[in-house]
PDB file of C-alpha atoms in Angstrom:
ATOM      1  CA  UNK A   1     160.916  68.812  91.719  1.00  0.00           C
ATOM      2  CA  UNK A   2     157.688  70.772  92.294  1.00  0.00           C
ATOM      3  CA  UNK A   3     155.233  70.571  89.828  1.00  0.00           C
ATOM      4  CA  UNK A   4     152.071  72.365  88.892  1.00  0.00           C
ATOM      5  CA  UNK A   5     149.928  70.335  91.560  1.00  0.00           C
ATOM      6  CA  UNK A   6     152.275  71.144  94.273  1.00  0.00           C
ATOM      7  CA  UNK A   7     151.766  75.146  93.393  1.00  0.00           C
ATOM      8  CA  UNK A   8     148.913  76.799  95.379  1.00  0.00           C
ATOM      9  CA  UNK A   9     147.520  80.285  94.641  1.00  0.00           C
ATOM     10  CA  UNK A  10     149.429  82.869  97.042  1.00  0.00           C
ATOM     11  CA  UNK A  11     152.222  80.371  97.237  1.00  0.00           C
ATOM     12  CA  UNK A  12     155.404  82.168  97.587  1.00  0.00           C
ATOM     13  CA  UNK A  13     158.829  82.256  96.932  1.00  0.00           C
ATOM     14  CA  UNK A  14     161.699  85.130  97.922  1.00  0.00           C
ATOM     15  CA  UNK A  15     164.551  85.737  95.622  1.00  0.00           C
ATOM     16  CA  UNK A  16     167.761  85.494  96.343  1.00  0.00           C
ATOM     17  CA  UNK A  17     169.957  88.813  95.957  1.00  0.00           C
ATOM     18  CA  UNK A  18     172.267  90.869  93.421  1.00  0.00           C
ATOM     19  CA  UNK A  19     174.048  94.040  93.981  1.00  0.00           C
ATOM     20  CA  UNK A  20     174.524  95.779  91.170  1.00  0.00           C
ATOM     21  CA  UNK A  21     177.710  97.491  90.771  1.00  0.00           C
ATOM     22  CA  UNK A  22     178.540 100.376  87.941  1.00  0.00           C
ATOM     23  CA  UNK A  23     181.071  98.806  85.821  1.00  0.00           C
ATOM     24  CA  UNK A  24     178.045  96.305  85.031  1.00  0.00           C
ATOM     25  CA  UNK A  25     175.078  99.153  83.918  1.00  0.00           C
ATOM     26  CA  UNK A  26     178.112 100.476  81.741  1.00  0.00           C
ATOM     27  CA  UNK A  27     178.740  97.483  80.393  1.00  0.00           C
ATOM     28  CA  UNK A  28     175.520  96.016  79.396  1.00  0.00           C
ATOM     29  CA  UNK A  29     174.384  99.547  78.494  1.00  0.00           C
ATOM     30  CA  UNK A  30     177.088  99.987  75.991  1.00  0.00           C
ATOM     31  CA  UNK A  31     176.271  96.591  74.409  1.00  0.00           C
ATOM     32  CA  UNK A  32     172.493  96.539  74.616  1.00  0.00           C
ATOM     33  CA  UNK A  33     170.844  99.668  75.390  1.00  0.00           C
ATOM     34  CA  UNK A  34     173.538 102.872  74.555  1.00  0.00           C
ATOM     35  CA  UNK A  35     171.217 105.679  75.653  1.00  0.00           C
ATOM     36  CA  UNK A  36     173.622 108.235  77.970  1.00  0.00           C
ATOM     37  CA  UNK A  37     171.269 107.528  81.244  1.00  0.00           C
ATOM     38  CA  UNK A  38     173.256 104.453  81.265  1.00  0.00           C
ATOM     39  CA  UNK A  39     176.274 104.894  79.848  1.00  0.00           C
ATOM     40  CA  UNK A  40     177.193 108.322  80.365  1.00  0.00           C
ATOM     41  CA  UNK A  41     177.711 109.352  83.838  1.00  0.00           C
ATOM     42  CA  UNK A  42     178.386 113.031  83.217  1.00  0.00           C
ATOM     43  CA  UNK A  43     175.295 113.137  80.619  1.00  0.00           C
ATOM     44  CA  UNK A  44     173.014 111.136  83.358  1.00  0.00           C
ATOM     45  CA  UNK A  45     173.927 113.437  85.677  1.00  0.00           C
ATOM     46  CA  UNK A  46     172.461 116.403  84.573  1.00  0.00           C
ATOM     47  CA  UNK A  47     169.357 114.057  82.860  1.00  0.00           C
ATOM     48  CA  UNK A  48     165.488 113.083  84.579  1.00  0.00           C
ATOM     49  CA  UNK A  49     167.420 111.049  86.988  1.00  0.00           C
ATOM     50  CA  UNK A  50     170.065 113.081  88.452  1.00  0.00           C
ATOM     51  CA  UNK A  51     172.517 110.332  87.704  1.00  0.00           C
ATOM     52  CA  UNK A  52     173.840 106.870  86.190  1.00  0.00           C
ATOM     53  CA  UNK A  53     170.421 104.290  86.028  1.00  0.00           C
ATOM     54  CA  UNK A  54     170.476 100.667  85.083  1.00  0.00           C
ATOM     55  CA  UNK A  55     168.609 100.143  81.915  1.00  0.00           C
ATOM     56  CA  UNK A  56     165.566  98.199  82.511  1.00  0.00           C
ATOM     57  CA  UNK A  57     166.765  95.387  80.293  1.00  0.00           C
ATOM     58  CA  UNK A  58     169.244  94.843  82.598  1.00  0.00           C
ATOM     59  CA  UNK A  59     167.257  94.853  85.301  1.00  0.00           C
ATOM     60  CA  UNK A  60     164.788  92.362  83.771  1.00  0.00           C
ATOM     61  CA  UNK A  61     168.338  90.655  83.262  1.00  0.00           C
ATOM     62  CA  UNK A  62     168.548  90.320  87.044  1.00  0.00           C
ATOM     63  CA  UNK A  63     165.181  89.243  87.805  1.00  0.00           C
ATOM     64  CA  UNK A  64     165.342  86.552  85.071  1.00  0.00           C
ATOM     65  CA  UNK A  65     169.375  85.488  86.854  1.00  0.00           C
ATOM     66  CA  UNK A  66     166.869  85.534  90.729  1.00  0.00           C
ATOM     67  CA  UNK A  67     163.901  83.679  89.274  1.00  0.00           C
ATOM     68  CA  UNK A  68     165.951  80.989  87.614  1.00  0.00           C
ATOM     69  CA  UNK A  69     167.954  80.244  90.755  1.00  0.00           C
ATOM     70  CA  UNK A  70     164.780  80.771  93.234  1.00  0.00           C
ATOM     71  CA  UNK A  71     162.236  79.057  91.183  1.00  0.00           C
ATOM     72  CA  UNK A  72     163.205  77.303  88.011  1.00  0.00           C
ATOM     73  CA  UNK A  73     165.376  75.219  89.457  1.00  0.00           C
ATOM     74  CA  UNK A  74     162.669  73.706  91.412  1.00  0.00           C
ATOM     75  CA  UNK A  75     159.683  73.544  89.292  1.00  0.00           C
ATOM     76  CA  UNK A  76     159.299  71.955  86.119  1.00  0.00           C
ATOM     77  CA  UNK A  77     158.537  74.928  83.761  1.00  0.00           C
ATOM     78  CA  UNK A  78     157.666  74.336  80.130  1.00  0.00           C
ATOM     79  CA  UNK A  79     157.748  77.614  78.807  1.00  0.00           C
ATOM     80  CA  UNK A  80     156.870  81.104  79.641  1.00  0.00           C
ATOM     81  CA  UNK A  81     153.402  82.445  77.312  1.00  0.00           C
ATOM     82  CA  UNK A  82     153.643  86.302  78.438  1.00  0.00           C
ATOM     83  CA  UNK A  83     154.689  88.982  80.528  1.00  0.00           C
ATOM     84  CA  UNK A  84     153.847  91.777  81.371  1.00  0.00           C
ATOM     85  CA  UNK A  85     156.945  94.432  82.978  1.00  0.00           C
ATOM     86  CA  UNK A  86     156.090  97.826  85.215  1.00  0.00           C
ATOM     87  CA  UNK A  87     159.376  99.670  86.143  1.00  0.00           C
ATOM     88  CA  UNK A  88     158.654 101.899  88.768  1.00  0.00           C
ATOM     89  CA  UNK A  89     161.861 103.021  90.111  1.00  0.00           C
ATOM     90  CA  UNK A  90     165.181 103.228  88.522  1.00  0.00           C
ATOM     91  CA  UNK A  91     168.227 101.142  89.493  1.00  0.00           C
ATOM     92  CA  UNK A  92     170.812 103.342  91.039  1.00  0.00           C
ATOM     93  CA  UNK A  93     174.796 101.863  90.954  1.00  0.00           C
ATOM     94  CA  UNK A  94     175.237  99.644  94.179  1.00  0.00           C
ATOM     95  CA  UNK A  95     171.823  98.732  94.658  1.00  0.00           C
ATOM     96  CA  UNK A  96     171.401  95.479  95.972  1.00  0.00           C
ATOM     97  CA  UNK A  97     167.823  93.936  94.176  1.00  0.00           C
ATOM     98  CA  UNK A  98     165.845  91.195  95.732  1.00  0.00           C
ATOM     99  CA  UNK A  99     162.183  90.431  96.376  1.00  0.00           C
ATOM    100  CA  UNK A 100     159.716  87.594  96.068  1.00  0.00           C
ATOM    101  CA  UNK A 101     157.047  85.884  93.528  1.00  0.00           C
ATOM    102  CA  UNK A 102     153.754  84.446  94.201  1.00  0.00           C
ATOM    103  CA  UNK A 103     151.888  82.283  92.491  1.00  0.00           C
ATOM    104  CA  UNK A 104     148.458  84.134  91.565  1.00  0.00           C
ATOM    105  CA  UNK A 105     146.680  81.237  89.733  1.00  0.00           C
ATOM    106  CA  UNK A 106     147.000  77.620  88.946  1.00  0.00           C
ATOM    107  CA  UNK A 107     144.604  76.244  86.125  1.00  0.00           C
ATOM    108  CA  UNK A 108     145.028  72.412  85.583  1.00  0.00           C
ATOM    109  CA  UNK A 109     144.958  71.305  82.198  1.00  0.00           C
ATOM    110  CA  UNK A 110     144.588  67.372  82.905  1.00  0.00           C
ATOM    111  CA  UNK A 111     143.994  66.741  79.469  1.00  0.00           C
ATOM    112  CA  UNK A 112     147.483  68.133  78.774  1.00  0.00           C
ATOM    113  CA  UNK A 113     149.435  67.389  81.625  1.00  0.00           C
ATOM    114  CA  UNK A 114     150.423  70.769  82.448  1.00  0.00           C
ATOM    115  CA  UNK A 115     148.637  73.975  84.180  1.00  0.00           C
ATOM    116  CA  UNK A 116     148.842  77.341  83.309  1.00  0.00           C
ATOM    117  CA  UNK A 117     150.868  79.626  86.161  1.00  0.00           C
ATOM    118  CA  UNK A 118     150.584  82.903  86.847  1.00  0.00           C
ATOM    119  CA  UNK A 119     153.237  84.306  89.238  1.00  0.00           C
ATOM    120  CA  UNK A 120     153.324  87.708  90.012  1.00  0.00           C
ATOM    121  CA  UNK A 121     157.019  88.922  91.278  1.00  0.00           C
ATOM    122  CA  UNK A 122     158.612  92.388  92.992  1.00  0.00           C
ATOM    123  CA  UNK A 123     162.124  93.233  93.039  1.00  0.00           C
ATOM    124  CA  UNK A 124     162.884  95.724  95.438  1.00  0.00           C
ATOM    125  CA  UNK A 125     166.187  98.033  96.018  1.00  0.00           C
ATOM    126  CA  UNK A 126     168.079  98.582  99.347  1.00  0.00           C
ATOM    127  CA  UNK A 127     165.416 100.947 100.223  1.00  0.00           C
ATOM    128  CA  UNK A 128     162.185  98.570  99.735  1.00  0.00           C
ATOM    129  CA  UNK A 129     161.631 100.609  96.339  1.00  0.00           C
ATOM    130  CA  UNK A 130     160.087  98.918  94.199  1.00  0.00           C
ATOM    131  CA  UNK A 131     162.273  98.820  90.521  1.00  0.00           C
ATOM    132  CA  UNK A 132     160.693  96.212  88.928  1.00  0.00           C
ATOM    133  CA  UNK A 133     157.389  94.078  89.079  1.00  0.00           C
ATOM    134  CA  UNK A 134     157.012  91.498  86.047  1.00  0.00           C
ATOM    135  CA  UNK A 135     153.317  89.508  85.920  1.00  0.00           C
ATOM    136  CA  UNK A 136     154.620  86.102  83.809  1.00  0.00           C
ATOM    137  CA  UNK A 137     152.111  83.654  82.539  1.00  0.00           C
ATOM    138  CA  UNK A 138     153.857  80.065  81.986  1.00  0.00           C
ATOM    139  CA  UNK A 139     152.942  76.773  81.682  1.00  0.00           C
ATOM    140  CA  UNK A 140     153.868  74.180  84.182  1.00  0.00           C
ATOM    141  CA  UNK A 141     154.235  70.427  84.234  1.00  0.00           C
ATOM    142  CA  UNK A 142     151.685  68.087  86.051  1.00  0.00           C
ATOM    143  CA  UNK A 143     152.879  65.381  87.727  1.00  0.00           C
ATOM    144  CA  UNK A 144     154.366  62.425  85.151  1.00  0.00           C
ATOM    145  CA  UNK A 145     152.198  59.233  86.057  1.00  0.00           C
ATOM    146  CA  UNK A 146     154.787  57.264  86.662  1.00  0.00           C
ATOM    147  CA  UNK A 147     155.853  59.623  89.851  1.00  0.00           C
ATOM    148  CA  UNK A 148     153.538  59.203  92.904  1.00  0.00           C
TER     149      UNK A 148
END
């Protein structure tokens, strides 16, 4: 288990990867975000994107799936505080998603026993695009006393 004095500022970690296929923007489009770009592909065709796009939820859905297996796993999170999301480019059917996170700043909080995080992460598409970039400020465990 990493914890928040084994994180360093530019610290990175890559993501794993998911390909996203179009049976899944349909899907979680029709349940969570029912707006034709993503679950029409005749309307989305002839819309601002020239076709079918993931909805950004889902895409945040992704990262979140990436982050959890890349990083959570690892280091012993508390709980996220904020985020901030940029969606640059939309998520085309097929497009496999992966990309990295690094750690931007560590603040120790000895008084707590945790630090505040910032990590920074890009996913990217099959074409180095980027589609997503999310800016998450979390708090982090310090070391339990009892572990040396």
């Amino acid at each position: 288990m990493l914890y928040a004095e084994d994180l360093a500022e530019g610290q990175t970690f890559q993501l794993g990867s998911y390909t996203i296929s179009e049976a899944e923007i349909l899907e979680f489009a029709g349940k969570y975000d029912p707006v034709p770009i993503h679950t029409d592909p005749v309307a989305a065709a002839a819309g601002p994107f020239g076709g079918l796009i993931a909805s950004g939820f889902n895409t945040i859905a992704i990262y979140q799936r990436l982050v959890v297996e890349a990083i959570w796993s690892k280091v012993a999170g508390i709980v996220g505080r904020s985020l901030e999301i940029r969606i640059p480019s939309p998520v085309r059917p097929g497009a496999t998603l992966t990309g990295q996170s690094q750690v931007q700043k560590v603040a120790l909080r000895p008084e707590r026993r945790d630090a505040v995080v910032i990590f920074r992460t890009e996913l990217v598409d099959d074409e180095r695009r980027p589609v997503l970039v999310v800016v998450l400020d979390v708090l982090i465990r310090m070391r339990p006393a009892d572990i040396a």
